[in-house]
PDB file of N, CA and C in Angstrom:
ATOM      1  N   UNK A  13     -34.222 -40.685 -51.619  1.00 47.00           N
ATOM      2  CA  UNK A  13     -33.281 -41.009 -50.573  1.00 47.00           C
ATOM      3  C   UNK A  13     -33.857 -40.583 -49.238  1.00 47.00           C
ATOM      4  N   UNK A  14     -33.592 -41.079 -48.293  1.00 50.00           N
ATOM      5  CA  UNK A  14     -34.241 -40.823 -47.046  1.00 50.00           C
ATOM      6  C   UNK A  14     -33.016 -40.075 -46.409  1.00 50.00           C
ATOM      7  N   UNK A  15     -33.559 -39.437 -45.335  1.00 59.00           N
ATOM      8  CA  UNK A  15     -32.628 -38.370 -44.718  1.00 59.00           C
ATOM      9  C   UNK A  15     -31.667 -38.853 -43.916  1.00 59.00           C
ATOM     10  N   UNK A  16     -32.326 -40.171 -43.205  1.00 61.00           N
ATOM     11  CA  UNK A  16     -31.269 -41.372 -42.461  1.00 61.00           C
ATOM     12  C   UNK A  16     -30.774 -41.804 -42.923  1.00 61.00           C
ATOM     13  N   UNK A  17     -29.323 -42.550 -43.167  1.00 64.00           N
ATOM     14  CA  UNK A  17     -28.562 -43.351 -43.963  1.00 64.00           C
ATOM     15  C   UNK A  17     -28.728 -44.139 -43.160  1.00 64.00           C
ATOM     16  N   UNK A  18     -28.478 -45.822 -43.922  1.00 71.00           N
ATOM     17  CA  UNK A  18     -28.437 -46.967 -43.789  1.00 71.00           C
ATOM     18  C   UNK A  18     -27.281 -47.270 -42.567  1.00 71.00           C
ATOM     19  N   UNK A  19     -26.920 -47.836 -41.814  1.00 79.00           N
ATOM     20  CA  UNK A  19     -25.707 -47.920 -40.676  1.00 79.00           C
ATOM     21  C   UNK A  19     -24.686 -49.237 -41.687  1.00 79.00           C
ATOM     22  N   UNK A  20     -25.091 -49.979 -42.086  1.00 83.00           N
ATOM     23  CA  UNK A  20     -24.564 -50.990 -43.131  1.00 83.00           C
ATOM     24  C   UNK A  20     -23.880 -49.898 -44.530  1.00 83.00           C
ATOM     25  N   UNK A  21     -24.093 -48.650 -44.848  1.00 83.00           N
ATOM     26  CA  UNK A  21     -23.287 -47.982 -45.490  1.00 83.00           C
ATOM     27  C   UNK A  21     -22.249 -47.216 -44.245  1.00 83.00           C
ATOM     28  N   UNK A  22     -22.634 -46.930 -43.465  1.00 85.00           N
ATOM     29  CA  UNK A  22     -21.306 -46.397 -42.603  1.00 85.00           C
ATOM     30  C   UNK A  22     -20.216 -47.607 -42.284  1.00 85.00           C
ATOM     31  N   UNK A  23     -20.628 -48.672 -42.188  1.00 89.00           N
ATOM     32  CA  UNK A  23     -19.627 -49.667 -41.712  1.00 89.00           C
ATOM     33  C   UNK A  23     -19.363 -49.823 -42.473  1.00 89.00           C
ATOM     34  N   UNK A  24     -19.563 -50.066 -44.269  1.00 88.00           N
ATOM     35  CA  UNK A  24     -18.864 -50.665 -45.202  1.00 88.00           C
ATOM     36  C   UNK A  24     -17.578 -49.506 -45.032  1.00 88.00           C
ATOM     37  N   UNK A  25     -18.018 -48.430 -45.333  1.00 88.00           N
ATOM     38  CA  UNK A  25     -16.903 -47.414 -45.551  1.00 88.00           C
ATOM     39  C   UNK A  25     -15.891 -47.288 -44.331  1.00 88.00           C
ATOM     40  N   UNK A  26     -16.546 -47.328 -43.156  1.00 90.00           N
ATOM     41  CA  UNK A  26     -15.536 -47.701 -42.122  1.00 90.00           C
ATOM     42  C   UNK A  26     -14.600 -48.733 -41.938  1.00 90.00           C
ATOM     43  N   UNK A  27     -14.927 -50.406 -42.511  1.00 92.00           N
ATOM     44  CA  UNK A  27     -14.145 -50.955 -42.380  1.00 92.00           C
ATOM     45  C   UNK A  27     -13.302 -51.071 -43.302  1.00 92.00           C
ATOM     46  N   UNK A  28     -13.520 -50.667 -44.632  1.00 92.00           N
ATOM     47  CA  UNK A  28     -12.518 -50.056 -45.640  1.00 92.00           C
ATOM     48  C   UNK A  28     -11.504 -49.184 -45.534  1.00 92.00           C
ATOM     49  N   UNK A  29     -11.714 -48.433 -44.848  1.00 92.00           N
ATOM     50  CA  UNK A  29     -10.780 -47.473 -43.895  1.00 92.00           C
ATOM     51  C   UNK A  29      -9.796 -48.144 -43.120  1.00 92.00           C
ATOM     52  N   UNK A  30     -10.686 -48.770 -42.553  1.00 94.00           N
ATOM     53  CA  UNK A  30      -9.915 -49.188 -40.986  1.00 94.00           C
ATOM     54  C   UNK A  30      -9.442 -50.310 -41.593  1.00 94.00           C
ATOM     55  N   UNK A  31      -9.486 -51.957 -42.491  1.00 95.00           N
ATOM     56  CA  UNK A  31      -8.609 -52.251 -43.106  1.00 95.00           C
ATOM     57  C   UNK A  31      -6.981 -52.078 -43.793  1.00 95.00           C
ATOM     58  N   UNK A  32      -7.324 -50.366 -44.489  1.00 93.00           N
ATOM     59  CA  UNK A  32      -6.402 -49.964 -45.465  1.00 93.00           C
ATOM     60  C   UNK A  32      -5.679 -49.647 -44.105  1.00 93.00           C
ATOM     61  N   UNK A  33      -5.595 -49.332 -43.217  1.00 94.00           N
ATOM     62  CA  UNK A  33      -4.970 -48.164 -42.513  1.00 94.00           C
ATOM     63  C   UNK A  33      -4.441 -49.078 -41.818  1.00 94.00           C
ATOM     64  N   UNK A  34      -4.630 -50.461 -41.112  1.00 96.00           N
ATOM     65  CA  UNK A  34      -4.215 -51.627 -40.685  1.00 96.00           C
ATOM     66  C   UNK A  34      -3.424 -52.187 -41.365  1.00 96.00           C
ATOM     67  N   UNK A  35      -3.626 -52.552 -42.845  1.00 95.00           N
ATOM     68  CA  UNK A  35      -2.740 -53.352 -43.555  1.00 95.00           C
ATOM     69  C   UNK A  35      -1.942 -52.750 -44.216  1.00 95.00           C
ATOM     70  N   UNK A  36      -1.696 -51.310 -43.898  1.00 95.00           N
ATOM     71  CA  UNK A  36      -0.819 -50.232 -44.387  1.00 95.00           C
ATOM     72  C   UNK A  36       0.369 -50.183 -43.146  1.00 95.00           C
ATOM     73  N   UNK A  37      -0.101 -49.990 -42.132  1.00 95.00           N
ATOM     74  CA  UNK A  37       0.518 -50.465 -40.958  1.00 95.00           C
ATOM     75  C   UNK A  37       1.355 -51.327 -40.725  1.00 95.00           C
ATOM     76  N   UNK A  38       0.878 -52.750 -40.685  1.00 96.00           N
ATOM     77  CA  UNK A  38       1.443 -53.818 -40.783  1.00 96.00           C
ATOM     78  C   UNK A  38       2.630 -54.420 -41.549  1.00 96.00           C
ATOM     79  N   UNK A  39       1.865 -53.935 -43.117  1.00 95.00           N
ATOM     80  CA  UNK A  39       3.177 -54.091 -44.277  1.00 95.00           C
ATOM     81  C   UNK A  39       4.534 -53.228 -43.800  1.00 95.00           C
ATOM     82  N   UNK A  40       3.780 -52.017 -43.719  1.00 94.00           N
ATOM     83  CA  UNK A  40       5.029 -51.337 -43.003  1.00 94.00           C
ATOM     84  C   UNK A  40       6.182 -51.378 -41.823  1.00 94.00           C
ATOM     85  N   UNK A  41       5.080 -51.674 -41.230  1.00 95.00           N
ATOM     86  CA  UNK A  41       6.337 -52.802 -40.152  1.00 95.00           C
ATOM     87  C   UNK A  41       6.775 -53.631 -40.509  1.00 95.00           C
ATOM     88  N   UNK A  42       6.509 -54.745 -41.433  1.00 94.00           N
ATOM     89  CA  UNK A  42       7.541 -55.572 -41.657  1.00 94.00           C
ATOM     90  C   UNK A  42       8.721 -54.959 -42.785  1.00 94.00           C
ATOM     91  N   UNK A  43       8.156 -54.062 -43.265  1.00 93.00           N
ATOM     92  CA  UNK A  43       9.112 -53.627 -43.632  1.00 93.00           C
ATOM     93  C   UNK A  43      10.502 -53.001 -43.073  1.00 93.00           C
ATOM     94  N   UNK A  44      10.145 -52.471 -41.637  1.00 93.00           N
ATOM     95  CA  UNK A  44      11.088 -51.409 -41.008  1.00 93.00           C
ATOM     96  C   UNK A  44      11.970 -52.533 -40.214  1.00 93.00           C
ATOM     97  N   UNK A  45      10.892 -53.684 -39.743  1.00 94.00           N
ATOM     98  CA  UNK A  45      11.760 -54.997 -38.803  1.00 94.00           C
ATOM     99  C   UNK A  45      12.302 -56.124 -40.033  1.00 94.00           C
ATOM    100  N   UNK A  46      12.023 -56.169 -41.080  1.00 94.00           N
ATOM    101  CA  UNK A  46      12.905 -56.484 -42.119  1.00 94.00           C
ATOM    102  C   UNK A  46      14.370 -55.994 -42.450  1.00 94.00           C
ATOM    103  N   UNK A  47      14.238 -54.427 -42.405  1.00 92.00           N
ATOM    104  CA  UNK A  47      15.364 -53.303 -43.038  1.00 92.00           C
ATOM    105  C   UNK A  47      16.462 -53.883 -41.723  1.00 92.00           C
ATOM    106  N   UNK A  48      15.645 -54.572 -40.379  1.00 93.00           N
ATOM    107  CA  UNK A  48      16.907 -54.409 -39.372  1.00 93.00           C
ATOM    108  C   UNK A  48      17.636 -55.553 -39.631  1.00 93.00           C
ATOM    109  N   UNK A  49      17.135 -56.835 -40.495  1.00 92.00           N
ATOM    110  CA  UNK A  49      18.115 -58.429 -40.161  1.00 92.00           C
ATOM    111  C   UNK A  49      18.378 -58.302 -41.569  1.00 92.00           C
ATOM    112  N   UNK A  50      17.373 -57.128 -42.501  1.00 89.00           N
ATOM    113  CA  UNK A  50      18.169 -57.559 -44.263  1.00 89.00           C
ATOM    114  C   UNK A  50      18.983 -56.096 -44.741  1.00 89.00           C
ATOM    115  N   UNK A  51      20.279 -56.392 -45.487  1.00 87.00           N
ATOM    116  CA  UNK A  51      20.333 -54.984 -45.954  1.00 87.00           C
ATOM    117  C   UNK A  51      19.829 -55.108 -47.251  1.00 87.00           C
ATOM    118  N   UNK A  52      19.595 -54.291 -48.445  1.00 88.00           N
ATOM    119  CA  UNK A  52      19.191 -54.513 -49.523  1.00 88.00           C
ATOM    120  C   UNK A  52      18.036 -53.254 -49.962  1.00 88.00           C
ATOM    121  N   UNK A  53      17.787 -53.771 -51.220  1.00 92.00           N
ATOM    122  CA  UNK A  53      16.814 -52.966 -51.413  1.00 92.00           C
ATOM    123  C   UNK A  53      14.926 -53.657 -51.024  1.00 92.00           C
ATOM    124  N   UNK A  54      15.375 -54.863 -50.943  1.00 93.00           N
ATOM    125  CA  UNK A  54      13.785 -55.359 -50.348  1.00 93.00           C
ATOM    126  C   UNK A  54      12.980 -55.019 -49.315  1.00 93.00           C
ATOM    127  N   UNK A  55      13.506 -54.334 -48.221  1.00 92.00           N
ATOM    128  CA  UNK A  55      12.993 -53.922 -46.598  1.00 92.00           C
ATOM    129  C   UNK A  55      12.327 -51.967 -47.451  1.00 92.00           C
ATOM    130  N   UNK A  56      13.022 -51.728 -48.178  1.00 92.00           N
ATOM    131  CA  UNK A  56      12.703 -50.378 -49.074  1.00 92.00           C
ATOM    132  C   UNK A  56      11.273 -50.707 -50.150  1.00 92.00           C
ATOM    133  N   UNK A  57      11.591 -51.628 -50.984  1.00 93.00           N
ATOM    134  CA  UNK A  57      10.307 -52.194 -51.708  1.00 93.00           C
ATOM    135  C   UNK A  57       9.078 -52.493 -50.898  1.00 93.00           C
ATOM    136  N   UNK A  58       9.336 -53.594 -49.620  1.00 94.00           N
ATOM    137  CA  UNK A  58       8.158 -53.184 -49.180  1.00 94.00           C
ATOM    138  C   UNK A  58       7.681 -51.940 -48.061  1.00 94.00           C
ATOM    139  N   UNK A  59       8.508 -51.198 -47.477  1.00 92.00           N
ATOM    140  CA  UNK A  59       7.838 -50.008 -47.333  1.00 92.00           C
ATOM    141  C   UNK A  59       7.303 -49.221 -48.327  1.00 92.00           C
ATOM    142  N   UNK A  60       7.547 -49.206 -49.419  1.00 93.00           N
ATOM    143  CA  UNK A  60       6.990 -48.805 -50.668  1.00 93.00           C
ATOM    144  C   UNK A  60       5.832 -49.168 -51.363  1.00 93.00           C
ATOM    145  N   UNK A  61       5.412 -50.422 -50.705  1.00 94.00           N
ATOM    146  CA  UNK A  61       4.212 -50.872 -50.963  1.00 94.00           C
ATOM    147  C   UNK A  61       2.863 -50.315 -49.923  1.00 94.00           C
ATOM    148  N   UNK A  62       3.868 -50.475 -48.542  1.00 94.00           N
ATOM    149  CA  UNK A  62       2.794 -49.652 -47.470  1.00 94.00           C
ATOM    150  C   UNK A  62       2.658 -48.285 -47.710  1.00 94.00           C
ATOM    151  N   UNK A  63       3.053 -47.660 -48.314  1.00 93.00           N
ATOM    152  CA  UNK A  63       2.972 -46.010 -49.131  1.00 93.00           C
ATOM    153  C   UNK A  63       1.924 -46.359 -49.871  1.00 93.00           C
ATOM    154  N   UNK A  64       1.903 -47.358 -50.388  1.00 92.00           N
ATOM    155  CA  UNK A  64       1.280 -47.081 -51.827  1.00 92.00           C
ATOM    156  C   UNK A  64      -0.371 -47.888 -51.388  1.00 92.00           C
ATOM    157  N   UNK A  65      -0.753 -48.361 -50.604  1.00 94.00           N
ATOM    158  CA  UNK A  65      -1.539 -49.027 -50.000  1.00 94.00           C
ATOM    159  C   UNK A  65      -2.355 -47.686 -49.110  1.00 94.00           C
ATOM    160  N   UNK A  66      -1.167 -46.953 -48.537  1.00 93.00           N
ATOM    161  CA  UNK A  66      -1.611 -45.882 -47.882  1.00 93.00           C
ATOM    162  C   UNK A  66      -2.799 -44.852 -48.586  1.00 93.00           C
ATOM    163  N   UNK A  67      -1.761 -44.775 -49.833  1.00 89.00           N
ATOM    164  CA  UNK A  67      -1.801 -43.875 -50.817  1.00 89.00           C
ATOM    165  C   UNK A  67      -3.799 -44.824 -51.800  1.00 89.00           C
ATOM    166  N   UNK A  68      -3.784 -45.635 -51.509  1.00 92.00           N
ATOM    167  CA  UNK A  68      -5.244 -46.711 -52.163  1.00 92.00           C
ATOM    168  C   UNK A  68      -6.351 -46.102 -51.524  1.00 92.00           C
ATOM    169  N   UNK A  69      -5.675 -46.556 -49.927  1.00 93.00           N
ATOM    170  CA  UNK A  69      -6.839 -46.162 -48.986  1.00 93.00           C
ATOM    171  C   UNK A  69      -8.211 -45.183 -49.477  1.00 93.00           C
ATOM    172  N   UNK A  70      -8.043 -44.078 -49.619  1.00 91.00           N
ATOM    173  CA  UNK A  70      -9.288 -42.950 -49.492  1.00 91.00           C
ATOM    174  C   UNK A  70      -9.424 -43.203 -51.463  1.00 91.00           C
ATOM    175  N   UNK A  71      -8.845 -43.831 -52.264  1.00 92.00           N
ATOM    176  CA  UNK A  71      -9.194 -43.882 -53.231  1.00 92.00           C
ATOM    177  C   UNK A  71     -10.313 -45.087 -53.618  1.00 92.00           C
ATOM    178  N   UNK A  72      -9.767 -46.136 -52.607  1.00 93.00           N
ATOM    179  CA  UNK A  72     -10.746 -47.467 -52.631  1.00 93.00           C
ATOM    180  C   UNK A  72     -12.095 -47.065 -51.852  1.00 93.00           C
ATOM    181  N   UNK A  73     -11.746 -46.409 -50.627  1.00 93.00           N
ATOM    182  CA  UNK A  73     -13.203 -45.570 -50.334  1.00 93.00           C
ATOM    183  C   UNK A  73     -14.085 -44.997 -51.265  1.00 93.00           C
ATOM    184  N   UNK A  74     -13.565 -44.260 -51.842  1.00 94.00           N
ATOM    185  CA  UNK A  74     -14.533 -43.289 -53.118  1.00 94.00           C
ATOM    186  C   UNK A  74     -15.388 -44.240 -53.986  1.00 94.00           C
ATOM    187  N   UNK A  75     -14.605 -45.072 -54.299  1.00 95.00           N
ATOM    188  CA  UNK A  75     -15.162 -46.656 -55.218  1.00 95.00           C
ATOM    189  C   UNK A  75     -16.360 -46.882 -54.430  1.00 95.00           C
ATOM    190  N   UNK A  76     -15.885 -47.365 -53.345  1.00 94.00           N
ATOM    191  CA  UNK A  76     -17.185 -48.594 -52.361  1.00 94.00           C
ATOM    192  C   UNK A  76     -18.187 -46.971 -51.747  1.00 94.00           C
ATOM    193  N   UNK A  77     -18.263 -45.590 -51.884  1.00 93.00           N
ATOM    194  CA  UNK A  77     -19.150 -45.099 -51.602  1.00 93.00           C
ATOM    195  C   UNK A  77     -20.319 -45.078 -52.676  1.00 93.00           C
ATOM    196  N   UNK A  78     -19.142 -44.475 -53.824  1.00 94.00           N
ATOM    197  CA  UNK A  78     -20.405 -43.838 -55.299  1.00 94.00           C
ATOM    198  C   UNK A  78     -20.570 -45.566 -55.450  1.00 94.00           C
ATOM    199  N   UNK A  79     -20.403 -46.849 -55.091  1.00 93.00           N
ATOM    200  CA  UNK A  79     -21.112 -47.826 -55.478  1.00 93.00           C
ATOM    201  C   UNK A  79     -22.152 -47.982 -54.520  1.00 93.00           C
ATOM    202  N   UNK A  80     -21.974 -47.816 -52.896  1.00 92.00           N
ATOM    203  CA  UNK A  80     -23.619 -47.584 -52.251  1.00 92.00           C
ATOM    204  C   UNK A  80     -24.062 -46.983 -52.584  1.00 92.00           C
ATOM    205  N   UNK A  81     -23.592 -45.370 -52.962  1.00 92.00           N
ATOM    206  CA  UNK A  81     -24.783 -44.393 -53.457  1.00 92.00           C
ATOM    207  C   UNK A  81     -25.314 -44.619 -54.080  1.00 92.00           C
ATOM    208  N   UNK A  82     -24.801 -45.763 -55.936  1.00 93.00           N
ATOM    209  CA  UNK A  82     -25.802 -45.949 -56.560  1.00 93.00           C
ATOM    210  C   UNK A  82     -26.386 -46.724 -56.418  1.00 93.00           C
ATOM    211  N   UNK A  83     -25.635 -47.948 -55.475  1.00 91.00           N
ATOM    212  CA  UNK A  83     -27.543 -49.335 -55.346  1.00 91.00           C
ATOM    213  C   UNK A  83     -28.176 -48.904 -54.534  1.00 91.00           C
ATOM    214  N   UNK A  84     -28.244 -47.774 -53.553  1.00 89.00           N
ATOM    215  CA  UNK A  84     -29.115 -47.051 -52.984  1.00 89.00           C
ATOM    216  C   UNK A  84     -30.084 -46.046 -53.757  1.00 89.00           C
ATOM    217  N   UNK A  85     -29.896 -45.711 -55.165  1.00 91.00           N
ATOM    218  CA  UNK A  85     -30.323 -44.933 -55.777  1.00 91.00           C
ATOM    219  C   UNK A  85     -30.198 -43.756 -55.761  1.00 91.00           C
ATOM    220  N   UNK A  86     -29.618 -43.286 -54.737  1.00 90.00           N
ATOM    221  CA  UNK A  86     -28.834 -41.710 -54.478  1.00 90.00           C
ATOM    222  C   UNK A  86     -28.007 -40.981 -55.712  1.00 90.00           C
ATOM    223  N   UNK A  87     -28.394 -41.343 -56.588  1.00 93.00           N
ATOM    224  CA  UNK A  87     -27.957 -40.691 -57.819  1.00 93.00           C
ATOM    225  C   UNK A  87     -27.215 -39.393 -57.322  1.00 93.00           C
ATOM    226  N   UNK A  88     -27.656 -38.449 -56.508  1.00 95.00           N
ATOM    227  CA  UNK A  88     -26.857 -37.132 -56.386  1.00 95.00           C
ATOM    228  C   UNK A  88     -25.122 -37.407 -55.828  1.00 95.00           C
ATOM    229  N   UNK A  89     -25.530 -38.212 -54.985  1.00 93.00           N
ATOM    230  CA  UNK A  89     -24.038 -38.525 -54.451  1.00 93.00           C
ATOM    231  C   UNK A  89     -23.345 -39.679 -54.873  1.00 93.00           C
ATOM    232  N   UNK A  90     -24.308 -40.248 -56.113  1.00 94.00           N
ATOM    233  CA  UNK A  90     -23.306 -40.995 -56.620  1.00 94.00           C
ATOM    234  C   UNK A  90     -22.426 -40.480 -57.508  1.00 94.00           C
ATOM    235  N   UNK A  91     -23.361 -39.268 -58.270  1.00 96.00           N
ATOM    236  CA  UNK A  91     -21.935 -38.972 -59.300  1.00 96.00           C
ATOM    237  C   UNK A  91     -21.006 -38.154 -58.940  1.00 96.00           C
ATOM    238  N   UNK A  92     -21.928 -37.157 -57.751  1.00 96.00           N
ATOM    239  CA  UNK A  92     -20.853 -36.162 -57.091  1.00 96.00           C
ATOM    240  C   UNK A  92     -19.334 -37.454 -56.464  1.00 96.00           C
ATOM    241  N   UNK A  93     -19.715 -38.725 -56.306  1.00 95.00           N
ATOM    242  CA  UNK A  93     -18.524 -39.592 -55.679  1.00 95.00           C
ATOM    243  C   UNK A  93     -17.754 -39.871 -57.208  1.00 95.00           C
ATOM    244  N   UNK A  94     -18.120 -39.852 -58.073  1.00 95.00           N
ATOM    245  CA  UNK A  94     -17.886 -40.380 -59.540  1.00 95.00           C
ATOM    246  C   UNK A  94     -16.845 -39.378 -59.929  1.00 95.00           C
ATOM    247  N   UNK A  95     -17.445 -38.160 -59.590  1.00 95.00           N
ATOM    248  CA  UNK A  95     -16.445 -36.641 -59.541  1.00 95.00           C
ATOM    249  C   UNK A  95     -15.017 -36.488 -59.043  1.00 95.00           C
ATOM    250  N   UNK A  96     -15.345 -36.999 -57.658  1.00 95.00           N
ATOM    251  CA  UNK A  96     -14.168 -37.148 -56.760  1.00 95.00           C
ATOM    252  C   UNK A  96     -13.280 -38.213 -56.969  1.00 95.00           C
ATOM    253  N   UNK A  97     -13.769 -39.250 -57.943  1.00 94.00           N
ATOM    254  CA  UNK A  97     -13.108 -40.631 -58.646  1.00 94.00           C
ATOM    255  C   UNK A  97     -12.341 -39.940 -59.410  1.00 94.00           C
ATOM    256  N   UNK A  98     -12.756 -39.097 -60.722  1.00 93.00           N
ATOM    257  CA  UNK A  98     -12.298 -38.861 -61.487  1.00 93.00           C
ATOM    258  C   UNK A  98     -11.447 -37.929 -61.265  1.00 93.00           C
ATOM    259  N   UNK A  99     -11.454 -37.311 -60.208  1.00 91.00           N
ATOM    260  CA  UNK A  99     -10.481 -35.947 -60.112  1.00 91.00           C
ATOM    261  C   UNK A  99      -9.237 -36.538 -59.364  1.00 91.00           C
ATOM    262  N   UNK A 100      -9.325 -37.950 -58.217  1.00 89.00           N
ATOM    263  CA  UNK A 100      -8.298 -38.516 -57.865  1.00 89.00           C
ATOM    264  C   UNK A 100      -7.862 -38.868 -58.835  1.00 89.00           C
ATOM    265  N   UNK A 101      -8.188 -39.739 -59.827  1.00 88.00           N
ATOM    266  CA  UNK A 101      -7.558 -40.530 -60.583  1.00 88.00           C
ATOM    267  C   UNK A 101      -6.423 -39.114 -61.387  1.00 88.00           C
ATOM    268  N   UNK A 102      -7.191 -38.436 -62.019  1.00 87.00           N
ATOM    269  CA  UNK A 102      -6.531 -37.028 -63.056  1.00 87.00           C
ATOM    270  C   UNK A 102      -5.363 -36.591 -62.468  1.00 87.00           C
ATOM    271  N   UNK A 103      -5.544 -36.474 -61.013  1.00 84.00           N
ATOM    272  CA  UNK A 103      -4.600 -35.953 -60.312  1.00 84.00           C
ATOM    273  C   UNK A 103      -3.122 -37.182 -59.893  1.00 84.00           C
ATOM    274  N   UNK A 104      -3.554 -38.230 -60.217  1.00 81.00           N
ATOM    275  CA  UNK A 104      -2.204 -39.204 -59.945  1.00 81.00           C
ATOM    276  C   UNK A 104      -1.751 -39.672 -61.251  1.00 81.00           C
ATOM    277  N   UNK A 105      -2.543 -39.266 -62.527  1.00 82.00           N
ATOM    278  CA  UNK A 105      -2.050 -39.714 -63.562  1.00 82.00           C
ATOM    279  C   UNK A 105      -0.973 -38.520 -64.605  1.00 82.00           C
ATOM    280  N   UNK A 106      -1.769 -37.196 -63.584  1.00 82.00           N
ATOM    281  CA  UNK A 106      -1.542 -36.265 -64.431  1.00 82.00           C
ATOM    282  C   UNK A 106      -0.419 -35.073 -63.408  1.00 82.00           C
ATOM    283  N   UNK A 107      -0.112 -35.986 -61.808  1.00 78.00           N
ATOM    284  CA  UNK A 107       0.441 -34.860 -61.137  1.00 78.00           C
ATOM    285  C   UNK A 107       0.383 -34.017 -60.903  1.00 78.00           C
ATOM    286  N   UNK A 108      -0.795 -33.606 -60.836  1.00 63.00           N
ATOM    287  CA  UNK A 108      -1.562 -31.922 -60.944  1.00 63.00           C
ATOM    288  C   UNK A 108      -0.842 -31.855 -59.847  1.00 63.00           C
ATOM    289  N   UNK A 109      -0.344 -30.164 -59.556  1.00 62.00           N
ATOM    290  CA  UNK A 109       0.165 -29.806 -58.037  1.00 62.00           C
ATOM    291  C   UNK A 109       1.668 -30.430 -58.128  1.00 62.00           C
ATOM    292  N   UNK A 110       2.345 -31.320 -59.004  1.00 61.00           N
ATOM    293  CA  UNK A 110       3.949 -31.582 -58.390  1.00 61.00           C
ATOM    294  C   UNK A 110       4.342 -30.636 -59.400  1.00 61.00           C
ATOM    295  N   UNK A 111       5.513 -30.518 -59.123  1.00 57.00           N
ATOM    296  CA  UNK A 111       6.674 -29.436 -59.694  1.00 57.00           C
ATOM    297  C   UNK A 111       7.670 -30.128 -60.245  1.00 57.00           C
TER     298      UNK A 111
END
């Protein structure tokens, strides 16, 4: 691995970011300017989706890194990203930390 990273791996991960965090946004507003002309439970469902989109964000990151790390061959930080996969995932399946 070279000591410089590629700028085409910073932007992938950046616009993955900056996507989720946009279309987390967005959903969410229509959700809140929905809740004002609908009553119901639908203006609630989809703010619930912008949670949960929210909630993707830094998990879909982890994906699209340990996958540059490994077609880059960076084996070290790919599995250390593989780590951080697996410990998100453990932790939303398994609630580690809720009460």
């Amino acid at each position: 691995m070279s000591q410089v990273r590629e700028p085409d791996f910073d932007r992938a991960v950046a616009m993955v970011l900056r996507i989720g965090a946009f279309s987390c946004f967005f959903v969410m507003l229509a959700g809140l300017i929905d809740g004002l002309f609908v009553t119901g439970r639908i203006p609630l469902e989809i703010e619930r989706v912008g949670v949960l989109l929210m909630l993707a964000t830094p998990v879909v990151r982890v994906v699209v890194a340990c996958f540059l790390f490994f077609r880059e061959k960076d084996w070290k930080y790919g599995w250390i990203s593989l780590g951080v996969l697996l410990i998100l995932m453990l932790g939303s399946v398994f609630g580690i930390g809720e009460h």
